[in-house]
CSV table of C-alpha atoms in Angstrom, one decimal:
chain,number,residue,atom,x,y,z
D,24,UNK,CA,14.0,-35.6,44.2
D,25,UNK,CA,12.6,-35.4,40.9
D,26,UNK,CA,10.8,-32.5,39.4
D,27,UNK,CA,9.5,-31.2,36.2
D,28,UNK,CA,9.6,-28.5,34.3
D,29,UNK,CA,7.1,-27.1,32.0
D,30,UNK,CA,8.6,-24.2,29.4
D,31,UNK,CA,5.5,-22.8,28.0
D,32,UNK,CA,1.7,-22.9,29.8
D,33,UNK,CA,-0.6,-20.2,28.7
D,34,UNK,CA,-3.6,-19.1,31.4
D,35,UNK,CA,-5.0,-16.9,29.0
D,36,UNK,CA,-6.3,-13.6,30.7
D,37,UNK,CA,-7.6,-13.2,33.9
D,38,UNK,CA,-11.3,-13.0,33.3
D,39,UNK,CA,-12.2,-16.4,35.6
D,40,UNK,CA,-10.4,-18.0,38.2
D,41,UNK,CA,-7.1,-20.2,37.4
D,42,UNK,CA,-7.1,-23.6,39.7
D,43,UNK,CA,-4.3,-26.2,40.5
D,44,UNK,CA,-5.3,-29.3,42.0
D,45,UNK,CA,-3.4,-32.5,42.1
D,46,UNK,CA,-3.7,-35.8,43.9
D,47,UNK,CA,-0.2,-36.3,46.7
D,48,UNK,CA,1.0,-39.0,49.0
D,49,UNK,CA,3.8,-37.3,51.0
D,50,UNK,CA,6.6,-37.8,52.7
D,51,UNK,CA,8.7,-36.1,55.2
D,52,UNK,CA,6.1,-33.8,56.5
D,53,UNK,CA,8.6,-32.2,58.5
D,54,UNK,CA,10.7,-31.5,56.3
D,55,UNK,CA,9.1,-27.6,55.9
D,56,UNK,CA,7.4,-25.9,53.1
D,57,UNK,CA,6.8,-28.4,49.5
D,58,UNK,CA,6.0,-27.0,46.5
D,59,UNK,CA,3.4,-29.7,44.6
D,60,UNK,CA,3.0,-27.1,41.4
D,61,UNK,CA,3.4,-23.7,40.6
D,62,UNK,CA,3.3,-21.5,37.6
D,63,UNK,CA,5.5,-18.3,37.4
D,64,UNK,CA,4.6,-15.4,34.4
D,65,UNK,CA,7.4,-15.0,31.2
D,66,UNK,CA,7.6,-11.7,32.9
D,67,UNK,CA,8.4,-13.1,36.1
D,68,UNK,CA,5.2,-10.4,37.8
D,69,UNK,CA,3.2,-13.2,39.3
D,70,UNK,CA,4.1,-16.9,40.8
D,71,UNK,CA,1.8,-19.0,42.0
D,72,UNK,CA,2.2,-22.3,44.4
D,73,UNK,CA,0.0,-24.6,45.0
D,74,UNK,CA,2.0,-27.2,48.1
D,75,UNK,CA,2.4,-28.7,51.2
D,76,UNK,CA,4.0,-27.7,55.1
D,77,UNK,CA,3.4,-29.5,57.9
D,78,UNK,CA,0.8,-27.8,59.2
D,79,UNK,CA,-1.4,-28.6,55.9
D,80,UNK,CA,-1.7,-28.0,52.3
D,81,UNK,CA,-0.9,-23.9,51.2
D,82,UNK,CA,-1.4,-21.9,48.4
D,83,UNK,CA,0.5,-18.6,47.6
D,84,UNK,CA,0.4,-15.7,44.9
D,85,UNK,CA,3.9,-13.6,45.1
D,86,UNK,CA,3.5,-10.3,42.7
D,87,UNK,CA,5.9,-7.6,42.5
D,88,UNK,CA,3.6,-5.6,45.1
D,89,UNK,CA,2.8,-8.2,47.4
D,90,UNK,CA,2.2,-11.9,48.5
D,91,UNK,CA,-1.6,-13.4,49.1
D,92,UNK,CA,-0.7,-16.8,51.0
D,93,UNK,CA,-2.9,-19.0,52.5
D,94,UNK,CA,-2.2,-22.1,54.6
D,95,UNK,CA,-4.7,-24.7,56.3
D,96,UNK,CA,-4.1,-25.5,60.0
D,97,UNK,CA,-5.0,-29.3,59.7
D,98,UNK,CA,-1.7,-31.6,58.9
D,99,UNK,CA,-2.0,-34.3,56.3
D,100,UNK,CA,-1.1,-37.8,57.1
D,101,UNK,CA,2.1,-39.0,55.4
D,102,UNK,CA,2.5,-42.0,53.7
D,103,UNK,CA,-1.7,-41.6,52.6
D,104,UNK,CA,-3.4,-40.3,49.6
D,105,UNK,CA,-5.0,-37.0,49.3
D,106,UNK,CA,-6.4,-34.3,46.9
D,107,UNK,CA,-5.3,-30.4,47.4
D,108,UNK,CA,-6.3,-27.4,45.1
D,109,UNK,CA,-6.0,-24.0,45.2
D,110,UNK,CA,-8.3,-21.3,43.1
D,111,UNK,CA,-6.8,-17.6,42.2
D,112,UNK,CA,-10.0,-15.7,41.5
D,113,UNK,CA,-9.5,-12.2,40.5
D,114,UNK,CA,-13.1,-11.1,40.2
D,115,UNK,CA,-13.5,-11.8,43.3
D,116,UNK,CA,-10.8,-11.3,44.7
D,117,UNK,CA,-10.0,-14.1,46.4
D,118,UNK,CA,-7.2,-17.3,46.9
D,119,UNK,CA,-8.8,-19.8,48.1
D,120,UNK,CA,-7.1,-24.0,48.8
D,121,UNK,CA,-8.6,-26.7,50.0
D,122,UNK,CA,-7.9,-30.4,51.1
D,123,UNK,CA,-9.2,-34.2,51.2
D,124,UNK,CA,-8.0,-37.3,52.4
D,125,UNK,CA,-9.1,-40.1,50.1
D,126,UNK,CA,-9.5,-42.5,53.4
D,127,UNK,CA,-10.6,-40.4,56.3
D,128,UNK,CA,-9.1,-41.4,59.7
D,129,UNK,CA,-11.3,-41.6,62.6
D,130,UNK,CA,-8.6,-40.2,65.1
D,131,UNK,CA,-7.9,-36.6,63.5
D,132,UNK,CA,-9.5,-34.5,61.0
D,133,UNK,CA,-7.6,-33.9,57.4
D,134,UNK,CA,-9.8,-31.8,55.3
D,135,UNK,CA,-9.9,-28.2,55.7
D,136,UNK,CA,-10.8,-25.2,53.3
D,137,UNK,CA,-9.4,-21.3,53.4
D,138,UNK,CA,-9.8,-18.1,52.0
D,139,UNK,CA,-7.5,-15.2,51.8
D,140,UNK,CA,-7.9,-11.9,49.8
D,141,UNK,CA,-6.1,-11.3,47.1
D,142,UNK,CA,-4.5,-7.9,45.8
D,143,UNK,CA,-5.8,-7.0,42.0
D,144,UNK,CA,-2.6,-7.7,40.3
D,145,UNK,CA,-2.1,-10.7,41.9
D,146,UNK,CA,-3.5,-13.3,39.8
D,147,UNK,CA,-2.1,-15.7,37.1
D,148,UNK,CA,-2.5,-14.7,33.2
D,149,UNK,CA,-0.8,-14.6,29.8
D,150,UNK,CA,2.0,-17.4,29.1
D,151,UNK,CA,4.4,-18.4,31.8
D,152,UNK,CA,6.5,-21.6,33.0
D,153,UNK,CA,4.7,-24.2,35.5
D,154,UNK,CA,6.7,-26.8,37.6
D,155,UNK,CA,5.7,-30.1,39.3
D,156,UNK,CA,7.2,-31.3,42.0
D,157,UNK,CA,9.6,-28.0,42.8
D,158,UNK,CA,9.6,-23.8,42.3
D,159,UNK,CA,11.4,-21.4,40.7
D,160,UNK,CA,13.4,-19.3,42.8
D,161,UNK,CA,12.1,-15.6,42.0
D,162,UNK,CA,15.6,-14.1,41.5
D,163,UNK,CA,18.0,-16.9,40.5
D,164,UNK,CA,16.0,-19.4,38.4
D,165,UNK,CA,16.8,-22.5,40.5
D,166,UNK,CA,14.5,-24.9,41.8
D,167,UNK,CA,13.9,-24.5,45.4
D,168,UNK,CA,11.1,-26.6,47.9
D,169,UNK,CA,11.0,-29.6,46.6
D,170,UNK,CA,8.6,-32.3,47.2
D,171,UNK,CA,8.9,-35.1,49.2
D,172,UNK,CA,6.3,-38.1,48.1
D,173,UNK,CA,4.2,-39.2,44.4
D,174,UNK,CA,2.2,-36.9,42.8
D,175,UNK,CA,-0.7,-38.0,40.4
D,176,UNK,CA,-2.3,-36.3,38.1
D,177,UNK,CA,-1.6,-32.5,38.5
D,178,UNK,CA,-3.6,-30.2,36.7
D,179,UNK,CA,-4.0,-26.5,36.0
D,180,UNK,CA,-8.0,-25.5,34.8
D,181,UNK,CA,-9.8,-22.7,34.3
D,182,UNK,CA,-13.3,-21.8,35.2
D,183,UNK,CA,-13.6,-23.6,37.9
D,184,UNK,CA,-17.2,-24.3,39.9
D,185,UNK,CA,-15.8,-24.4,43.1
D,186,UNK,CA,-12.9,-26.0,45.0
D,187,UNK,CA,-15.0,-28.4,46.6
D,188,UNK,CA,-16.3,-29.6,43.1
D,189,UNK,CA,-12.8,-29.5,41.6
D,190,UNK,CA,-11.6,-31.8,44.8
D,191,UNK,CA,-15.0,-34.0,44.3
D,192,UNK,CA,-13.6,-34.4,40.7
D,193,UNK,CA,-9.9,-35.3,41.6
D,194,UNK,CA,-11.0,-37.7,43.8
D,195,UNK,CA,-13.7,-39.6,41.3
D,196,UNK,CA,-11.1,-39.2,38.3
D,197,UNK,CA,-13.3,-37.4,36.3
D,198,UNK,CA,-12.1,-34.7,34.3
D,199,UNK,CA,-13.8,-31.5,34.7
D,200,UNK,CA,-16.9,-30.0,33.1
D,201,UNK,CA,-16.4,-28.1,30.3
């Protein structure tokens, strides 16, 4: 599939939390783990995806000593719209991802939120590369987990309210507060 590749994005320092949200219809659900976006430092310390398994939507932070990964346990409907996010938020400590459906179904539940803590050197800062669609293989370079579906408008903020807001947001097609 098609992905793309973003050469320079800047998350400025790690004084409030970094968020990536973006609005999916997927395919192939069983195909295994899909990255949606992810951002990986110049230095190549910190990487940070924000995707899709079949179990549900995940978010991960990989840092040179150690990996924060959290991943819901409520599958998505293919072929269906819905918003993920994830929020890396080093004061507190904390990697949190979230999901909505935009058309709930009446036979199964698709939204879900999770927390995991997060290791102090493991959040996103300074410049970096981001990806849609695909990530960056740690060692090699090459684009690896690709994802299977349309994505609409992906985003990186920071500052965020709250992942529920930010998904509230997605969904309406605001943009966020300032």
């Amino acid at each position: 599939g098609s992905w793309v590749k973003v050469p320079v994005v800047d998350l400025g320092h790690a004084d409030e939390p970094v968020c990536f949200v973006a609005t999916i219809w997927p395919t192939r659900l069983s195909a295994g783990r899909q990255a949606v976006s992810h951002w990986r430092s110049a230095d190549r310390s910190v990487a940070v995806t924000l995707g899709i398994s079949p179990r549900g939507a995940f978010a991960s932070v990989v840092t040179r000593s150690g990996r924060a990964e959290v991943t819901l346990d409520t599958g998505l409907t293919e072929r269906a719209w819905h918003d993920i996010a994830c929020c890396v938020d080093l004061r507190r400590g904390v990697l949190d991802v979230a999901q909505a459906p935009r058309h709930r179904r009446l036979d199964r539940r698709e939204d879900g939120h999770a927390s995991a803590g997060l290791a102090p050197d493991g959040t996103p800062f300074g410049p970096g590369t981001a990806a849609i669609a695909a990530e960056h293989d740690g060692d090699s370079g090459a684009m690896r987990n690709h994802f299977n579906g349309k994505i609409e408008r992906p985003r990186i903020l920071r500052g965020s309210r709250g992942i529920e807001d930010l998904l509230a947001q997605q969904a309406a097609g605001s943009a966020p507060p300032p």
